[in-house]
PDB file of N, CA, C and O in Angstrom:
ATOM      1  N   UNK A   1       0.828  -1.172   0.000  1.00  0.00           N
ATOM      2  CA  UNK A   1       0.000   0.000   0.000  1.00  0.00           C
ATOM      3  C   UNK A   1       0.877   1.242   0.000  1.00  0.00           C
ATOM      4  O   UNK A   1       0.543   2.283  -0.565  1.00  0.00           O
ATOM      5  N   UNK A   2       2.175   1.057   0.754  1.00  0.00           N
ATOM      6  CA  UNK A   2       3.003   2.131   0.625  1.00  0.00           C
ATOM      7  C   UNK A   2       3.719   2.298  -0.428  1.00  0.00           C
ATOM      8  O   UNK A   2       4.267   3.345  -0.772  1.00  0.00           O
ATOM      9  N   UNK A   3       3.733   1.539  -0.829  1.00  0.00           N
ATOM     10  CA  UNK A   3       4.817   1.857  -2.240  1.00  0.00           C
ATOM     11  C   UNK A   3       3.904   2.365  -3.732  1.00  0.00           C
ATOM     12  O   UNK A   3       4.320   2.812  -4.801  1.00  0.00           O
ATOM     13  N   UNK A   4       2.648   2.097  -3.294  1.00  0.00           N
ATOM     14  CA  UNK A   4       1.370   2.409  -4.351  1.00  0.00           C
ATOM     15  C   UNK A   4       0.567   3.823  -4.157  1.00  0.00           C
ATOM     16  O   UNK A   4      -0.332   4.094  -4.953  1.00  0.00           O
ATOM     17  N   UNK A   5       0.850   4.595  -3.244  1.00  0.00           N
ATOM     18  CA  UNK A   5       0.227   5.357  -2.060  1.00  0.00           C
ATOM     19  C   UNK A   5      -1.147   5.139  -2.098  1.00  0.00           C
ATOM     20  O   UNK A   5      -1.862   6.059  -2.493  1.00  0.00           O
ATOM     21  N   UNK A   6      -1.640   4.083  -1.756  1.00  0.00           N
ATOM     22  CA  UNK A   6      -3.113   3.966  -1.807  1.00  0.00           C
ATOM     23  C   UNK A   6      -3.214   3.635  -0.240  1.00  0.00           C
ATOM     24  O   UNK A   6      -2.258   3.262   0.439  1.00  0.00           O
ATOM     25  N   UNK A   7      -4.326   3.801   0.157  1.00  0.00           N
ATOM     26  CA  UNK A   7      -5.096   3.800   1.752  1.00  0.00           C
ATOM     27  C   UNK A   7      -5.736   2.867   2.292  1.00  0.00           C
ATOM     28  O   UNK A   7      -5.622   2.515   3.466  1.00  0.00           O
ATOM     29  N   UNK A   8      -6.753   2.208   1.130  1.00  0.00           N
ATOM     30  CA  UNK A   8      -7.432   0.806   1.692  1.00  0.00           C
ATOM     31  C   UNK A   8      -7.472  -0.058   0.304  1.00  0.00           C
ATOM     32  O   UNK A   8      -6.963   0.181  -0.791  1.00  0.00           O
ATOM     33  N   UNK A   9      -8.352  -1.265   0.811  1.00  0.00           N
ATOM     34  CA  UNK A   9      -8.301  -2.294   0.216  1.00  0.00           C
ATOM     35  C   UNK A   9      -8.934  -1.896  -1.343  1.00  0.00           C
ATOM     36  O   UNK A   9      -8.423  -2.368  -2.359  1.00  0.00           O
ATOM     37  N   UNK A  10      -9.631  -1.346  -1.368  1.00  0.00           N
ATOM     38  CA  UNK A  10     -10.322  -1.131  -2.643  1.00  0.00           C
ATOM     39  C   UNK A  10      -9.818   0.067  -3.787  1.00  0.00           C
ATOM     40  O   UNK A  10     -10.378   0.504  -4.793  1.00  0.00           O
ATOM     41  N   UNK A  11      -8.804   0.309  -3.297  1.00  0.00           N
ATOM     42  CA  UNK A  11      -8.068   1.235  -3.991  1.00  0.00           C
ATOM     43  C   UNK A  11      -6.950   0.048  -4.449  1.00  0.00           C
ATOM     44  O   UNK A  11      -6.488   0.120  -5.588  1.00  0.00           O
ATOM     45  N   UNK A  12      -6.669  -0.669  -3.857  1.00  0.00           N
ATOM     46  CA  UNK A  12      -5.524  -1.954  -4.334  1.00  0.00           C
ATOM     47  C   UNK A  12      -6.370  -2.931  -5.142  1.00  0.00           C
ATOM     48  O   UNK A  12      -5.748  -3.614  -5.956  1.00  0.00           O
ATOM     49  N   UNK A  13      -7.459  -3.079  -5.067  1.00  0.00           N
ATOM     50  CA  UNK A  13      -8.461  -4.001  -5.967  1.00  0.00           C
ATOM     51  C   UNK A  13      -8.672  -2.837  -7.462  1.00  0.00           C
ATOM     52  O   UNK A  13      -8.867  -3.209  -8.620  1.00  0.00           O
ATOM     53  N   UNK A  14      -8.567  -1.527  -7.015  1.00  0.00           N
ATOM     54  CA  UNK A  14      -8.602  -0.668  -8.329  1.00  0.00           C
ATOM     55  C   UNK A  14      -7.331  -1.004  -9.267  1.00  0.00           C
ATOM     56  O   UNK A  14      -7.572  -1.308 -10.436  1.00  0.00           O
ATOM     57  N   UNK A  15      -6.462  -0.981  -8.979  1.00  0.00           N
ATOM     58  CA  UNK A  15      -5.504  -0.756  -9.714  1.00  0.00           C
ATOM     59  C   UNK A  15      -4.681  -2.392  -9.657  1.00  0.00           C
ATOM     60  O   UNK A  15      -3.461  -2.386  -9.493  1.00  0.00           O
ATOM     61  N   UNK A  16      -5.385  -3.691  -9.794  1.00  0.00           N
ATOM     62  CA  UNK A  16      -5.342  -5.098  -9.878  1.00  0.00           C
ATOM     63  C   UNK A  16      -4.620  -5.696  -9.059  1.00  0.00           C
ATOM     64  O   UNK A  16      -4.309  -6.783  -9.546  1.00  0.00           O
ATOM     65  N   UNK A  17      -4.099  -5.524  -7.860  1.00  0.00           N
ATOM     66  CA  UNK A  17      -4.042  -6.335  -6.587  1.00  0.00           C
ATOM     67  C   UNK A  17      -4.717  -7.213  -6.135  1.00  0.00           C
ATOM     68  O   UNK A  17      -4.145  -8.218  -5.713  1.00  0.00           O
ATOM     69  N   UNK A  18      -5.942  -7.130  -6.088  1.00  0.00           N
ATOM     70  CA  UNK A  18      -6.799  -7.886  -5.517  1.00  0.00           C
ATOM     71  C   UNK A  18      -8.262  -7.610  -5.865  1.00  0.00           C
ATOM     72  O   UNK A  18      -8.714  -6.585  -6.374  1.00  0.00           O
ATOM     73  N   UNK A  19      -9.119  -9.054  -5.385  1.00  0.00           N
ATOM     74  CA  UNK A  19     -10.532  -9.071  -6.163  1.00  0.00           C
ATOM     75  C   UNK A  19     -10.976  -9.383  -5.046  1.00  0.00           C
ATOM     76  O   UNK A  19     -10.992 -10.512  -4.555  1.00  0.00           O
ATOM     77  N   UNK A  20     -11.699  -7.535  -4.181  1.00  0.00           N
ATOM     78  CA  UNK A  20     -12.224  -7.555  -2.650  1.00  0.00           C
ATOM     79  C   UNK A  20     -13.490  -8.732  -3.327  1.00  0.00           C
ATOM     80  O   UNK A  20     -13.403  -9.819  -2.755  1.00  0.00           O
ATOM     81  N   UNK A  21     -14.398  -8.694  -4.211  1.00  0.00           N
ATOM     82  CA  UNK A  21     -15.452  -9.172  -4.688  1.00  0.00           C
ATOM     83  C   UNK A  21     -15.381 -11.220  -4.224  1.00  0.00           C
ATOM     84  O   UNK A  21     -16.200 -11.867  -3.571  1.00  0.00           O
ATOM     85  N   UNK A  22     -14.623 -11.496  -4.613  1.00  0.00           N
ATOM     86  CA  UNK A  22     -14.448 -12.905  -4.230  1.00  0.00           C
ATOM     87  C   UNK A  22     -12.834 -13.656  -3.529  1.00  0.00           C
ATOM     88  O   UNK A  22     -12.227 -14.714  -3.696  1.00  0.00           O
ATOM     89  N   UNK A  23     -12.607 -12.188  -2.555  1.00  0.00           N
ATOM     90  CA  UNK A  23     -11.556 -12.869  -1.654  1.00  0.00           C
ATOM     91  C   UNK A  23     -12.601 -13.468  -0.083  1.00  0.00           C
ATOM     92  O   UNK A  23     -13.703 -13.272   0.430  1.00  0.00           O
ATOM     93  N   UNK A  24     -11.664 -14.071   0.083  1.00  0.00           N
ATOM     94  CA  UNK A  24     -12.031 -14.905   0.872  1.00  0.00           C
ATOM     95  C   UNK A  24     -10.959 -14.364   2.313  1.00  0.00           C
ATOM     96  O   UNK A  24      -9.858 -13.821   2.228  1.00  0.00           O
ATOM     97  N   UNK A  25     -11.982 -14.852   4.005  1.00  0.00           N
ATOM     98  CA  UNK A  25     -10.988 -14.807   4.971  1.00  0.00           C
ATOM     99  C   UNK A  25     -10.319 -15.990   4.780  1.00  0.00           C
ATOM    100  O   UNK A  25     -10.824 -16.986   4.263  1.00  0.00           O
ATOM    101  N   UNK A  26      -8.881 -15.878   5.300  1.00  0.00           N
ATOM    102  CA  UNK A  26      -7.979 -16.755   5.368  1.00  0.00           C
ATOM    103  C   UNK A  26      -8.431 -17.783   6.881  1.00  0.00           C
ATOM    104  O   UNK A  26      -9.201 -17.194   7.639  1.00  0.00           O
ATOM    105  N   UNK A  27      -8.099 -18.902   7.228  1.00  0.00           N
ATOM    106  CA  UNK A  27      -8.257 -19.516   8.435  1.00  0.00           C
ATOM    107  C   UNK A  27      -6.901 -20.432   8.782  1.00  0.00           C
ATOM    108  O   UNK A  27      -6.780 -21.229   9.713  1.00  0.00           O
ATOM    109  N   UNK A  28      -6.080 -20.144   7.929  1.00  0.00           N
ATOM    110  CA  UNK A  28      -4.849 -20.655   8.171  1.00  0.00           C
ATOM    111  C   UNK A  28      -4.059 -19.981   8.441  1.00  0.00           C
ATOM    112  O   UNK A  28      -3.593 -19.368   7.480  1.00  0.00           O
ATOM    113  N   UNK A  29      -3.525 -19.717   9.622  1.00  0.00           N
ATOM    114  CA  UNK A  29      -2.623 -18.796  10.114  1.00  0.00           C
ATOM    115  C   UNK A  29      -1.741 -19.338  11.348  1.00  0.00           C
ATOM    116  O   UNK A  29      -1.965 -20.502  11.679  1.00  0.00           O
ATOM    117  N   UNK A  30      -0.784 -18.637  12.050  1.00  0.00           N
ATOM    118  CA  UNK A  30      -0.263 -18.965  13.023  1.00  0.00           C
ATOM    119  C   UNK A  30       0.784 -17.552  13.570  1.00  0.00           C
ATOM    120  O   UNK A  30       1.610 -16.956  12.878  1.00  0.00           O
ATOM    121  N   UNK A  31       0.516 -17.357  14.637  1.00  0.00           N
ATOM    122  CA  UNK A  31       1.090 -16.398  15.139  1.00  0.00           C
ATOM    123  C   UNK A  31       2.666 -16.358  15.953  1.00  0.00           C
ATOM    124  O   UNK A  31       2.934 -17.117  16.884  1.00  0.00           O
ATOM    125  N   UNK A  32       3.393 -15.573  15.535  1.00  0.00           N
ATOM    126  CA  UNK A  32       4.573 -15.855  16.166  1.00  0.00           C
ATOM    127  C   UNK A  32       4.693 -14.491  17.018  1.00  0.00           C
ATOM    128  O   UNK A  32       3.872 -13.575  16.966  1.00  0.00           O
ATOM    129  N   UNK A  33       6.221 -14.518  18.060  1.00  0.00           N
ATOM    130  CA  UNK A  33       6.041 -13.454  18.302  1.00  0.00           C
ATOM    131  C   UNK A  33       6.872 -12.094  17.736  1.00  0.00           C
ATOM    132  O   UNK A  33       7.421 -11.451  18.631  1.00  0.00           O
ATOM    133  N   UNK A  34       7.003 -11.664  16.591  1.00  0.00           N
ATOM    134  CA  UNK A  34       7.360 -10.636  15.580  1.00  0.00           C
ATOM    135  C   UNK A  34       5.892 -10.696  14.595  1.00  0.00           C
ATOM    136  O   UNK A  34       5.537  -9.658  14.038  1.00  0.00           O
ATOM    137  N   UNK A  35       5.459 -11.376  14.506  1.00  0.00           N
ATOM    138  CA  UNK A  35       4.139 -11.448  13.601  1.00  0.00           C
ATOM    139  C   UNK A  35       3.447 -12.697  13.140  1.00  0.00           C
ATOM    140  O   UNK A  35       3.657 -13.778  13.689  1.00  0.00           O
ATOM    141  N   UNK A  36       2.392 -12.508  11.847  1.00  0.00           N
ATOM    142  CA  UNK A  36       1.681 -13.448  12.100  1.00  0.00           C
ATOM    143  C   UNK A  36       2.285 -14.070  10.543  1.00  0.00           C
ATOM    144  O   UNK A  36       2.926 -13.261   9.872  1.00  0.00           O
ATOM    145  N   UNK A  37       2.114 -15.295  10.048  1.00  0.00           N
ATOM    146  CA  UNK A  37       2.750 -16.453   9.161  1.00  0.00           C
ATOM    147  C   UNK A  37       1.253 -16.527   8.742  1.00  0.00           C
ATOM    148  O   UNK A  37       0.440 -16.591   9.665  1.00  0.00           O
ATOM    149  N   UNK A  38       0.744 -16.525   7.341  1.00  0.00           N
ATOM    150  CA  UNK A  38      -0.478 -16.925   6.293  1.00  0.00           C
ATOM    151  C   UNK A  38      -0.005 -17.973   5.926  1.00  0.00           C
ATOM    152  O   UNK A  38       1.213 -18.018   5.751  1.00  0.00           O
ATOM    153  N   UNK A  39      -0.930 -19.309   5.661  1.00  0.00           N
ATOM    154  CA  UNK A  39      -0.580 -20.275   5.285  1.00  0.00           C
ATOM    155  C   UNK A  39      -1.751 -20.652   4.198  1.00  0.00           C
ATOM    156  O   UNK A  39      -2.886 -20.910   4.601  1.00  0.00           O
ATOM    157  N   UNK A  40      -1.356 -20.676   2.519  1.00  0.00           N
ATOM    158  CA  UNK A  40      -2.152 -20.902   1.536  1.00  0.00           C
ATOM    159  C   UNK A  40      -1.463 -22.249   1.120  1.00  0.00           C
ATOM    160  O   UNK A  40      -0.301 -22.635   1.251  1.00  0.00           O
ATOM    161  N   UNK A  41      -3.067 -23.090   0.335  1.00  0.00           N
ATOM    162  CA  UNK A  41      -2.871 -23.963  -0.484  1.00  0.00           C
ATOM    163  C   UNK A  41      -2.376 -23.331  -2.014  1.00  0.00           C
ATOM    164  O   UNK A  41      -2.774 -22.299  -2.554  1.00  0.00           O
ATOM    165  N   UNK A  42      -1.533 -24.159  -2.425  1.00  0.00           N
ATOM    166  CA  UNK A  42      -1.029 -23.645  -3.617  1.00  0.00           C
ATOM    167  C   UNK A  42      -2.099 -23.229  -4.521  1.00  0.00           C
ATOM    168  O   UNK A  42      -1.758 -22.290  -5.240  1.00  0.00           O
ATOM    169  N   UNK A  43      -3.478 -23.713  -4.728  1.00  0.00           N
ATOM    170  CA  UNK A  43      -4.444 -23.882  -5.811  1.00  0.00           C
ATOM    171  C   UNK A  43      -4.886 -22.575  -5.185  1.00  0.00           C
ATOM    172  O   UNK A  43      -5.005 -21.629  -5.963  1.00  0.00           O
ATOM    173  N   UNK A  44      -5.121 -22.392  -4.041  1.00  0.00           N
ATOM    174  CA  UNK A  44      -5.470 -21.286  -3.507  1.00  0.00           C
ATOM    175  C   UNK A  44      -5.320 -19.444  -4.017  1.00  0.00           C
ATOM    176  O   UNK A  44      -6.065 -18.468  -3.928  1.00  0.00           O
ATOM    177  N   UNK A  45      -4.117 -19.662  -4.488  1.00  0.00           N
ATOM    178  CA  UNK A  45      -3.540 -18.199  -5.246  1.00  0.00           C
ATOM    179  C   UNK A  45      -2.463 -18.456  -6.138  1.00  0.00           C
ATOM    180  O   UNK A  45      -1.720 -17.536  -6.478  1.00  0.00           O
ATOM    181  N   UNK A  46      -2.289 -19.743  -6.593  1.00  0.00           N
ATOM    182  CA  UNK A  46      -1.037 -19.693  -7.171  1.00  0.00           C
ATOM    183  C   UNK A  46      -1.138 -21.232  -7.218  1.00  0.00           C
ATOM    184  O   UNK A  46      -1.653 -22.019  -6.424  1.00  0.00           O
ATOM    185  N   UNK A  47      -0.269 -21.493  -8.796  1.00  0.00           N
ATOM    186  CA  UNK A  47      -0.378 -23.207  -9.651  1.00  0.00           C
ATOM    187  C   UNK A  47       0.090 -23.875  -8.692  1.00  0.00           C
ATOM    188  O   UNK A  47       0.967 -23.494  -7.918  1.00  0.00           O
ATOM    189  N   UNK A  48      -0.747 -25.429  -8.686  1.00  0.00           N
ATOM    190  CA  UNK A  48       0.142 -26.163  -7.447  1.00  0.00           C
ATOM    191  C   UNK A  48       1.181 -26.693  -7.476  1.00  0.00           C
ATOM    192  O   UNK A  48       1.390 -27.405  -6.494  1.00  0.00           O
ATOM    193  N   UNK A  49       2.077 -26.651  -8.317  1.00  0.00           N
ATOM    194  CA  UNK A  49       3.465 -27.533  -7.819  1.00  0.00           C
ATOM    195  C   UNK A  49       4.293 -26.478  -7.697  1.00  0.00           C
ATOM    196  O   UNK A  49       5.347 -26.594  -8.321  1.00  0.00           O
ATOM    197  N   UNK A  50       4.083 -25.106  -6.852  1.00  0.00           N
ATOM    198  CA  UNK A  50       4.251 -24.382  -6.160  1.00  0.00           C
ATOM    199  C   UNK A  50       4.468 -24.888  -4.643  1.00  0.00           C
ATOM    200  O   UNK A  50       5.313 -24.516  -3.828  1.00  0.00           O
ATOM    201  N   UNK A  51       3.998 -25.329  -4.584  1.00  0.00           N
ATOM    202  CA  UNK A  51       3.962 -26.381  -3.086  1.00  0.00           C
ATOM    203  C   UNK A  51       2.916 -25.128  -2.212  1.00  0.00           C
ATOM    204  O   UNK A  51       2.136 -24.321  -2.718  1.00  0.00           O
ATOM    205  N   UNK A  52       3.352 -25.404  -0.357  1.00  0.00           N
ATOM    206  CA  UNK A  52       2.274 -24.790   0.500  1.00  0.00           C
ATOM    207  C   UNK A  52       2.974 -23.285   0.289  1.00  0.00           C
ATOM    208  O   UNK A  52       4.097 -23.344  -0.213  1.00  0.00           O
ATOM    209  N   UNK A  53       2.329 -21.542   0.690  1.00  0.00           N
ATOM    210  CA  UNK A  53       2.811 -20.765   0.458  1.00  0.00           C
ATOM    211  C   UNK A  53       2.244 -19.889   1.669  1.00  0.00           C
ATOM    212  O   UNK A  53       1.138 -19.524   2.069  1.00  0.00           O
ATOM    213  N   UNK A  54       3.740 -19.727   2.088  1.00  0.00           N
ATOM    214  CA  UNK A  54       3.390 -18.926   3.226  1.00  0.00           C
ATOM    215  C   UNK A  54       4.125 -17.822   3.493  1.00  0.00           C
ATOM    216  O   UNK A  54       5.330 -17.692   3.281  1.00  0.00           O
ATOM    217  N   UNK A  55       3.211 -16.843   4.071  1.00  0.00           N
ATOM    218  CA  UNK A  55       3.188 -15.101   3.792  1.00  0.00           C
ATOM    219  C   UNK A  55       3.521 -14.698   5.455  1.00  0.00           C
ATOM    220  O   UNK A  55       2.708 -14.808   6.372  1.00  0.00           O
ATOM    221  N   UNK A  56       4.607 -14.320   5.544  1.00  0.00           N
ATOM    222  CA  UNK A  56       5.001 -13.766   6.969  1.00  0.00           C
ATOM    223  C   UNK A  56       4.588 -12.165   6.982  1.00  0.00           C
ATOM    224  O   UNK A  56       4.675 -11.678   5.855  1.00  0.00           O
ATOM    225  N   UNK A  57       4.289 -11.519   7.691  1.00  0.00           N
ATOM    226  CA  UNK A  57       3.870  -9.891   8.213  1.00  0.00           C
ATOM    227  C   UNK A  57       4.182  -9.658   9.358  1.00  0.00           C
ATOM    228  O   UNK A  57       3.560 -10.340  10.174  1.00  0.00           O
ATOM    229  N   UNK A  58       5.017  -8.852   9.834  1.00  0.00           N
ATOM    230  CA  UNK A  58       5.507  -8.465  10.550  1.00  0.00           C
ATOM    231  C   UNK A  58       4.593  -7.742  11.565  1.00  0.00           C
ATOM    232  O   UNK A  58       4.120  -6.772  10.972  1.00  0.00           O
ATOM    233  N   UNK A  59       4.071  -7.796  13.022  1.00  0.00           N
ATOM    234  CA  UNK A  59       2.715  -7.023  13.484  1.00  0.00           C
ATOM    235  C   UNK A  59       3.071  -5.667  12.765  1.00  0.00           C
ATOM    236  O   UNK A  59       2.207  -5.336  11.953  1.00  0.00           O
ATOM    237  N   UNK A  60       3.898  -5.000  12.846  1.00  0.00           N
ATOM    238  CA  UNK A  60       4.055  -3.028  12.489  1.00  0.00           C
ATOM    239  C   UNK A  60       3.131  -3.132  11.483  1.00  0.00           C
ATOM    240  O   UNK A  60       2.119  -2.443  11.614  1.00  0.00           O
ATOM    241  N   UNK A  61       3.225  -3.798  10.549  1.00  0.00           N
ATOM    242  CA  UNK A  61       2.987  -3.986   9.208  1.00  0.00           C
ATOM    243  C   UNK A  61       1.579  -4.109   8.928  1.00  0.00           C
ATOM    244  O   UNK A  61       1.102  -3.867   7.819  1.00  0.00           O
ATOM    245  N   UNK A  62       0.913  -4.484   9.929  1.00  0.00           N
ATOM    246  CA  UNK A  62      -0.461  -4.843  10.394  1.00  0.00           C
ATOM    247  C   UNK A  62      -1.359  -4.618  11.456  1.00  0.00           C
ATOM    248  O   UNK A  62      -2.557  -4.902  11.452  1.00  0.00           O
ATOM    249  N   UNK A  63      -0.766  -4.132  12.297  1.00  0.00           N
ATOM    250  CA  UNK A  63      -1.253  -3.241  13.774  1.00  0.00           C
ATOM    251  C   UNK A  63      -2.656  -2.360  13.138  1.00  0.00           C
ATOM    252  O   UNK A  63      -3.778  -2.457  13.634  1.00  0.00           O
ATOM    253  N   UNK A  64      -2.339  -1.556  12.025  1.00  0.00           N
ATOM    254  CA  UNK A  64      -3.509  -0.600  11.644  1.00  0.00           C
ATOM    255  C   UNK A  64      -4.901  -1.292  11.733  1.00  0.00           C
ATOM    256  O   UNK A  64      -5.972  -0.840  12.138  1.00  0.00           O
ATOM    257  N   UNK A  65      -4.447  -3.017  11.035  1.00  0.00           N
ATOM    258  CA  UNK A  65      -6.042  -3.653  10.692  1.00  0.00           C
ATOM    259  C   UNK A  65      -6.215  -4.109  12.052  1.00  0.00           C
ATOM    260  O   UNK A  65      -7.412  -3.825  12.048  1.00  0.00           O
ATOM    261  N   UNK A  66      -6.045  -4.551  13.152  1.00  0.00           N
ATOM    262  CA  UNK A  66      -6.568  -4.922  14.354  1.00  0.00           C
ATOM    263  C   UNK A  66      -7.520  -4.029  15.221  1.00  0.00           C
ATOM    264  O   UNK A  66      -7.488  -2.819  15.448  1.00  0.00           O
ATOM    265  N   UNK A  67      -8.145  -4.746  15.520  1.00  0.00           N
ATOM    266  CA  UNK A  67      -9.021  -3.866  16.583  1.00  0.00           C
ATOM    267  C   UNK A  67      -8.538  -3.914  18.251  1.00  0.00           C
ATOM    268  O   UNK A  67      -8.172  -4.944  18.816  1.00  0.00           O
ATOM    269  N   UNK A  68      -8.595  -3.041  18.664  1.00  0.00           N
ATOM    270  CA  UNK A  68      -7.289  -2.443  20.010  1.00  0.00           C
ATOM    271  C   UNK A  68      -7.633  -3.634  20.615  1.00  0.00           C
ATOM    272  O   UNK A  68      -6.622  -4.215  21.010  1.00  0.00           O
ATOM    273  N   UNK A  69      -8.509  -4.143  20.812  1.00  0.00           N
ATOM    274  CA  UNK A  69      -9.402  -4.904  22.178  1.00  0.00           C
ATOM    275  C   UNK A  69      -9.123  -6.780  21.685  1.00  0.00           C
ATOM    276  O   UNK A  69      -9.327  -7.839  22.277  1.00  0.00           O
ATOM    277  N   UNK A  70      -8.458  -6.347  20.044  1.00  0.00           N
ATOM    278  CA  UNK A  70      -8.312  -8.070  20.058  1.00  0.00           C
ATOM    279  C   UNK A  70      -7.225  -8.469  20.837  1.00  0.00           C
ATOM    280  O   UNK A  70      -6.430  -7.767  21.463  1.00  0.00           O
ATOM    281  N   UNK A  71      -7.311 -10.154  20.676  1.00  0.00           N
ATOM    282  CA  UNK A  71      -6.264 -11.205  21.899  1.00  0.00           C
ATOM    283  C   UNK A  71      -4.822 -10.846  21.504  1.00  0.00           C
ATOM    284  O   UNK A  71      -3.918 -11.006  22.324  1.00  0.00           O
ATOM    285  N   UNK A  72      -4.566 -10.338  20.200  1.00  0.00           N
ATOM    286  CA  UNK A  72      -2.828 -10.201  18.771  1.00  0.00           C
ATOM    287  C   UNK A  72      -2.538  -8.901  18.938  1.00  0.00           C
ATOM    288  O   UNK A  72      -1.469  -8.405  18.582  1.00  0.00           O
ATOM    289  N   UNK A  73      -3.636  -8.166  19.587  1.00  0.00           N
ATOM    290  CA  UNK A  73      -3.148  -6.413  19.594  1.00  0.00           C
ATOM    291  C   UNK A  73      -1.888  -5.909  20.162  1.00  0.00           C
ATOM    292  O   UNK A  73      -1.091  -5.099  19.689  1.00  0.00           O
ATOM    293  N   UNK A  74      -1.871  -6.716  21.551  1.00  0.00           N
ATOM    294  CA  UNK A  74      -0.698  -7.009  22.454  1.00  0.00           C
ATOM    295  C   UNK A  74       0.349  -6.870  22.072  1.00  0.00           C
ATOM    296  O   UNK A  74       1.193  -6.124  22.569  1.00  0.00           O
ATOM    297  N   UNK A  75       0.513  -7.752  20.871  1.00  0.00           N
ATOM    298  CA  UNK A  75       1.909  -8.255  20.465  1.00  0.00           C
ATOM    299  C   UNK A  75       2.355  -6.838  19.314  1.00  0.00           C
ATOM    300  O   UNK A  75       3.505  -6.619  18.934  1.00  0.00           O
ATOM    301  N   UNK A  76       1.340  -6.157  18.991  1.00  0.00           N
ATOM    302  CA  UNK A  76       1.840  -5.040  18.088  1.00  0.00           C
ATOM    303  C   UNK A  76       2.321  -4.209  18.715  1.00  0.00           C
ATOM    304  O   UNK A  76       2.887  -3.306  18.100  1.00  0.00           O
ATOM    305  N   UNK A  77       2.304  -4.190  19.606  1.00  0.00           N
ATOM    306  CA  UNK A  77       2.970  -2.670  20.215  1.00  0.00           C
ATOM    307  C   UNK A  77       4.635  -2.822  20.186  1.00  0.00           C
ATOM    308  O   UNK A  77       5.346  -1.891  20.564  1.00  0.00           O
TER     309      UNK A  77
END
């Protein structure tokens, strides 16, 4: 988003990032403590003999989308 200067999600779905229309929540995840690890099936976003694909974020990186009062907020500070 920073390198695009765009603000939210639908400004990154404008300009072909992403399709808010048929993304889906993720339920594969795992939290460490520097941040949280996405864990996709290859078919999921990408050909499968890609193997499993997993997306590390750093909390800084993600603190904005949490809500203060969730259980992960903690760990952003």
């Amino acid at each position: 988003m920073d390198q695009f200067e765009v603000t939210n999600a639908k400004q990154l779905d404008e300009i072909g990032f992403i399709d808010i229309e048929h993304s889906l929540p993720i339920d594969k995840f795992y939290l460490e403590k520097s941040g949280i690890t996405f864990v996709y099936n290859p078919e999921d976003i990408a050909i499968s003999h890609l193997g499993v694909i997993k997306v590390f974020l750093p909390y800084e990186m993600v603190s904005f989308l949490m809500k203060e009062d969730s259980p992960i907020a903690k760990y952003a500070d």
